[in-house]
Amino acid sequence: MAKQEPAKQEPDLPAPTASPKATRGEAFPIVGIGASAGGLEALEQFLAKIPAGSGMAYVIVQHLDPTHKGMMPELLQRTTAMPVVQAKNRLKVKPDHVYVIPPNRDMSILRGALYLFEPAAPRGLRLPIDFFLRSLGDDRHQLAVGVILSGMGSDGSAGMRAIKENAGLTLAQDPASAAFSAMPRSAIDAGVVDIVASAAELPARILASLRHGTNAAAAEPVVDGQLQSGLEKVLILLRAHNGQDFSLYKKTTLYRRIERRMGIHQIDRIATYVRFLQENPQELELLFREFLIGVTNFFRDPAAWDRLRDEALPPLFARSHAGRVLRAWVPGCSTGEEAYSLAITFKEAIERHKPAGRFSLQIFATDLDGDAIDRARQGRYPSNIVADVSPERLARFFVATDDGYQVCKEIREMVVFAPQNLIQDPPFTKLDLLLCRNLLIYFSAELQKKLLPLFHYSLTPGGVLFLGNSEALGSATDLFAPLDAKARLFRRIDIPTQAIEIDFPAHFRSLSVGEGEVKGPPPPANLQSLADQLLLRQFAPAAVLVNERGDIIYINGRTGRYLEPAAGKANWNIHAMAREGLRAEIGSALHQVTRNGGRIERADISVSVDGTTRRVGLVVQLIEEPEPLRGMVMIAFSELPPLPETRKGGGRAPRGARQVELERELQQARDEIRTLREEMQVSQEELKSANEELQSTNEELQSTNEELTTSKEEMQSLNEELQTVNVELQSKVDDLSCANNDMQNLLNSTEIATIFLDSRLHVRRFTPLATRVIKLIAADAGRPLSDLATDLDYPALEDDAREVLRTLMFSEKQIATRDGRWFTVRIMPYRTTDNVIEGVVITFIDISVAKRLEAELRAAVTGGKTVPVQGESM
């Protein structure tokens, strides 16, 4: 067997403090406790278990009767040695003190001081626990602790979410131990609770979590190589668990989330937590949920939504043809509040600005969290949304339910929800609106630089990008122009896609999987590498790399003696930039090597540079290798020494016969060259004309190819959208099938004969028991009521049904059958969920036994005489 090496030690996270007290000045944890008036017992159990000198302050927020004097401080003082006082305005919070909200007040906290407010909402709609916990999270951040104890309703869930967003700690009483379980259960179901335990156990769990550093100082951990190795191991385990990669998220955010989970399990070394993850797959799922905390609410930053309605949407209406369906995408939609806010804002913009023609909006809302998508599809939210949604919007766009509110059907149908990984999956395209609010702040700068060009690609020209108030464009200012910088509204600048580097889709970089190995600095360059760099920089000839059309792709060295920019519009083509004397030579050589390949050398070319004639050598070579440069042409220039000058002193060198002969031959050669140049000039012009035609044809083909590529990408995106719509439709079909099964079982279990008629009194549906009263078979669906045979002695049945349909007042009569049975016949209007009357419902309840007993009782009372039963004739 191979010898097993000892595991390398992983670095620890920042050492835990001895107590939950923070080390930054006077900062200390503050525990916000929410409970209803009936939660006194839970409060007493909680306070009784707080040890002396805990170093924390406790603020209790309850649902109190506004008309009664508060007696809670006196009642709670019996169970704790800490001072219990009723809160006052601007009261500074101190550690080891308990503060209780007074009746008929809302309370907030700012810089460690309590502030009291007159309640803005009427009695019954107030959410004082949410109001305080939200301010506690914003004020204390990592030092905020939220606790939900026994209580009715859902108050506290939104506040707990705000604390969790600010890296605070959240706890809830075990619903099984609570006198009223609605409040803690609502917070637990919302997925914002870290610890669930009985009221008596919660204080010890708070102290243990804070002691292990989860809520210690807010300073960010130092990310060194060894600690990063531990983080990467955690990310590798997560990726293996569900295929999701968080390597491009901000490291400090990931560290805080991991620290929180370590504190909950009282683990103080990251190596131990890695082993814990390997042994407990359920902890991987919980950590994944921790990374996906979806903090959102309706109409976050209301002023920005008003700007969207009044400044961004009207230009979209103006540039779109009437009847067009606008498209929007909301990545990172969480539980859907932001997507529904957009749908409501669009409806309000239509009513306010009244654009010409009918416009509609299709919203695609996506998120990595499948559970959040399922909740978003339902559109059900707790009653505490009244803090974010105005009464007018609640009345118009929401329907009240037993446990809160549901978005109305008209708004829900505007949104299609689907799970999607923003970083790995293809984006939606041809968008008019893209809302990515408070999502980029969790990504690294590298990932943000990849996503913003992708957003530019997804939007149509003039499309609107809506970011969060903490986000900016960064280096993408050339892609978007501000519509309203304060509201973070930006308009897409129309730039050709070819000019933007886009990852479609984006790809993750691979993680190092070394066992705790620390990457050292890159090795120094060797002597050969340094020499090569020096030769290229100082001794290599001036050269340019061009394509077959002569477009310059790369320049090496100083080429100013051979090339110069042409006047007018910038043109980076070698034919336009070559200096006089070189243009014809380069054109001829370039045409020859692109046709026949190989290498061409030309020497002793005269080039005029600023009135001075220079001798230049030219080398033109077609590139075969490496593969990425195949088909391109390298053009190199070399400076040649000048010709020998005449002898000084004014005399010429002696002329012999041989010299005269050479001069004659040279002159003939010059004449031949001149003739050849003229012929070449004509050929060059013809070639240039042909080249322009070919270039034009090539550009058209290239344009066609780009259109085909774009169409392919759009088809891929359209396929993704169709799959998304299919998932949504399948979900609705499943819901409809489930509801249909429930209704069918309900009708069958009641043993009440029922017939559903449409507005023309034609049979729509009936239960099996109805066939015992009226002669019905499956094929009778759609037949009028008047055509059906019945055992009832009820000739006015159809007339009564029409009267109910006219007056909307139900009818109920006791009717006998020809065989002696009795039925209570009830006729009621058939109402849809949209409160529209679409027919009537007739139920037949068998009361034969009751009638028979009534007749027997009457006979017994009258001494055997027959007494007519109600409804019979004598």
PDB file of C-alpha atoms in Angstrom, residues 781-874:
ATOM      1  CA  ALA A 781     -72.844  18.177 -22.618  1.00  0.00           C
ATOM      2  CA  GLY A 782     -73.919  21.199 -24.645  1.00  0.00           C
ATOM      3  CA  ARG A 783     -77.641  20.287 -24.805  1.00  0.00           C
ATOM      4  CA  PRO A 784     -80.208  22.834 -23.557  1.00  0.00           C
ATOM      5  CA  LEU A 785     -81.910  22.219 -20.232  1.00  0.00           C
ATOM      6  CA  SER A 786     -85.341  22.162 -21.893  1.00  0.00           C
ATOM      7  CA  ASP A 787     -84.425  19.030 -23.908  1.00  0.00           C
ATOM      8  CA  LEU A 788     -83.663  16.929 -20.853  1.00  0.00           C
ATOM      9  CA  ALA A 789     -86.101  14.496 -19.228  1.00  0.00           C
ATOM     10  CA  THR A 790     -86.437  14.580 -15.446  1.00  0.00           C
ATOM     11  CA  ASP A 791     -88.289  12.764 -12.652  1.00  0.00           C
ATOM     12  CA  LEU A 792     -88.881  16.054 -10.840  1.00  0.00           C
ATOM     13  CA  ASP A 793     -92.353  17.510 -10.689  1.00  0.00           C
ATOM     14  CA  TYR A 794     -90.846  20.917 -11.477  1.00  0.00           C
ATOM     15  CA  PRO A 795     -92.120  22.356 -14.776  1.00  0.00           C
ATOM     16  CA  ALA A 796     -90.841  25.844 -13.864  1.00  0.00           C
ATOM     17  CA  LEU A 797     -87.206  24.736 -13.520  1.00  0.00           C
ATOM     18  CA  GLU A 798     -86.032  26.466 -16.711  1.00  0.00           C
ATOM     19  CA  ASP A 799     -88.002  29.631 -15.932  1.00  0.00           C
ATOM     20  CA  ASP A 800     -86.514  29.811 -12.424  1.00  0.00           C
ATOM     21  CA  ALA A 801     -83.026  29.333 -13.866  1.00  0.00           C
ATOM     22  CA  ARG A 802     -83.540  32.231 -16.283  1.00  0.00           C
ATOM     23  CA  GLU A 803     -84.841  34.404 -13.448  1.00  0.00           C
ATOM     24  CA  VAL A 804     -81.753  33.683 -11.343  1.00  0.00           C
ATOM     25  CA  LEU A 805     -79.563  34.539 -14.324  1.00  0.00           C
ATOM     26  CA  ARG A 806     -81.426  37.832 -14.731  1.00  0.00           C
ATOM     27  CA  THR A 807     -81.647  38.951 -11.089  1.00  0.00           C
ATOM     28  CA  LEU A 808     -78.521  37.202  -9.735  1.00  0.00           C
ATOM     29  CA  MET A 809     -80.637  36.182  -6.705  1.00  0.00           C
ATOM     30  CA  PHE A 810     -80.482  32.509  -5.789  1.00  0.00           C
ATOM     31  CA  SER A 811     -83.598  30.311  -5.716  1.00  0.00           C
ATOM     32  CA  GLU A 812     -84.296  27.380  -3.374  1.00  0.00           C
ATOM     33  CA  LYS A 813     -87.345  25.086  -3.451  1.00  0.00           C
ATOM     34  CA  GLN A 814     -88.353  21.654  -2.139  1.00  0.00           C
ATOM     35  CA  ILE A 815     -89.539  19.537  -5.072  1.00  0.00           C
ATOM     36  CA  ALA A 816     -90.947  15.995  -5.148  1.00  0.00           C
ATOM     37  CA  THR A 817     -90.323  13.388  -7.848  1.00  0.00           C
ATOM     38  CA  ARG A 818     -92.864  11.158  -9.440  1.00  0.00           C
ATOM     39  CA  ASP A 819     -91.553   8.137  -7.526  1.00  0.00           C
ATOM     40  CA  GLY A 820     -91.965   9.783  -4.106  1.00  0.00           C
ATOM     41  CA  ARG A 821     -88.489  11.208  -3.497  1.00  0.00           C
ATOM     42  CA  TRP A 822     -87.896  14.762  -2.306  1.00  0.00           C
ATOM     43  CA  PHE A 823     -85.075  17.162  -3.233  1.00  0.00           C
ATOM     44  CA  THR A 824     -84.043  20.668  -2.230  1.00  0.00           C
ATOM     45  CA  VAL A 825     -83.350  22.363  -5.567  1.00  0.00           C
ATOM     46  CA  ARG A 826     -80.976  25.354  -5.240  1.00  0.00           C
ATOM     47  CA  ILE A 827     -80.215  27.556  -8.257  1.00  0.00           C
ATOM     48  CA  MET A 828     -77.291  30.018  -7.951  1.00  0.00           C
ATOM     49  CA  PRO A 829     -75.356  32.254 -10.383  1.00  0.00           C
ATOM     50  CA  TYR A 830     -72.069  30.836 -11.726  1.00  0.00           C
ATOM     51  CA  ARG A 831     -69.340  33.413 -10.945  1.00  0.00           C
ATOM     52  CA  THR A 832     -65.787  33.315 -12.352  1.00  0.00           C
ATOM     53  CA  THR A 833     -62.706  34.427 -10.408  1.00  0.00           C
ATOM     54  CA  ASP A 834     -62.977  37.762 -12.244  1.00  0.00           C
ATOM     55  CA  ASN A 835     -66.524  38.194 -10.845  1.00  0.00           C
ATOM     56  CA  VAL A 836     -68.212  37.597 -14.220  1.00  0.00           C
ATOM     57  CA  ILE A 837     -71.555  35.707 -14.422  1.00  0.00           C
ATOM     58  CA  GLU A 838     -71.321  32.927 -16.990  1.00  0.00           C
ATOM     59  CA  GLY A 839     -74.322  30.745 -16.183  1.00  0.00           C
ATOM     60  CA  VAL A 840     -76.002  29.032 -13.243  1.00  0.00           C
ATOM     61  CA  VAL A 841     -75.314  26.096 -10.895  1.00  0.00           C
ATOM     62  CA  ILE A 842     -78.202  23.789  -9.902  1.00  0.00           C
ATOM     63  CA  THR A 843     -77.780  21.472  -6.897  1.00  0.00           C
ATOM     64  CA  PHE A 844     -80.159  18.717  -5.826  1.00  0.00           C
ATOM     65  CA  ILE A 845     -79.981  17.665  -2.148  1.00  0.00           C
ATOM     66  CA  ASP A 846     -81.911  14.489  -1.321  1.00  0.00           C
ATOM     67  CA  ILE A 847     -84.231  15.174   1.652  1.00  0.00           C
ATOM     68  CA  SER A 848     -86.481  12.143   1.224  1.00  0.00           C
ATOM     69  CA  VAL A 849     -85.549  10.703   4.618  1.00  0.00           C
ATOM     70  CA  ALA A 850     -86.272  14.000   6.341  1.00  0.00           C
ATOM     71  CA  LYS A 851     -89.622  14.274   4.617  1.00  0.00           C
ATOM     72  CA  ARG A 852     -90.532  10.718   5.531  1.00  0.00           C
ATOM     73  CA  LEU A 853     -89.647  11.319   9.181  1.00  0.00           C
ATOM     74  CA  GLU A 854     -91.594  14.567   9.126  1.00  0.00           C
ATOM     75  CA  ALA A 855     -94.668  12.724   7.781  1.00  0.00           C
ATOM     76  CA  GLU A 856     -94.370  10.028  10.433  1.00  0.00           C
ATOM     77  CA  LEU A 857     -94.023  12.638  13.141  1.00  0.00           C
ATOM     78  CA  ARG A 858     -97.083  14.492  11.904  1.00  0.00           C
ATOM     79  CA  ALA A 859     -99.055  11.231  11.782  1.00  0.00           C
ATOM     80  CA  ALA A 860     -98.083  10.446  15.343  1.00  0.00           C
ATOM     81  CA  VAL A 861     -99.085  13.883  16.550  1.00  0.00           C
ATOM     82  CA  THR A 862    -102.483  13.864  14.800  1.00  0.00           C
ATOM     83  CA  GLY A 863    -103.401  10.347  15.978  1.00  0.00           C
ATOM     84  CA  GLY A 864    -102.883   8.582  12.687  1.00  0.00           C
ATOM     85  CA  LYS A 865    -104.672  11.120  10.541  1.00  0.00           C
ATOM     86  CA  THR A 866    -103.001  11.965   7.344  1.00  0.00           C
ATOM     87  CA  VAL A 867    -101.623  15.480   7.362  1.00  0.00           C
ATOM     88  CA  PRO A 868    -100.310  16.920   4.129  1.00  0.00           C
ATOM     89  CA  VAL A 869     -96.565  17.497   4.046  1.00  0.00           C
ATOM     90  CA  GLN A 870     -95.330  20.924   3.018  1.00  0.00           C
ATOM     91  CA  GLY A 871     -95.275  21.099  -0.718  1.00  0.00           C
ATOM     92  CA  GLU A 872     -98.018  18.414  -1.167  1.00  0.00           C
ATOM     93  CA  SER A 873    -101.682  19.015  -1.978  1.00  0.00           C
ATOM     94  CA  MET A 874    -104.466  17.560   0.125  1.00  0.00           C
TER      95      MET A 874
END
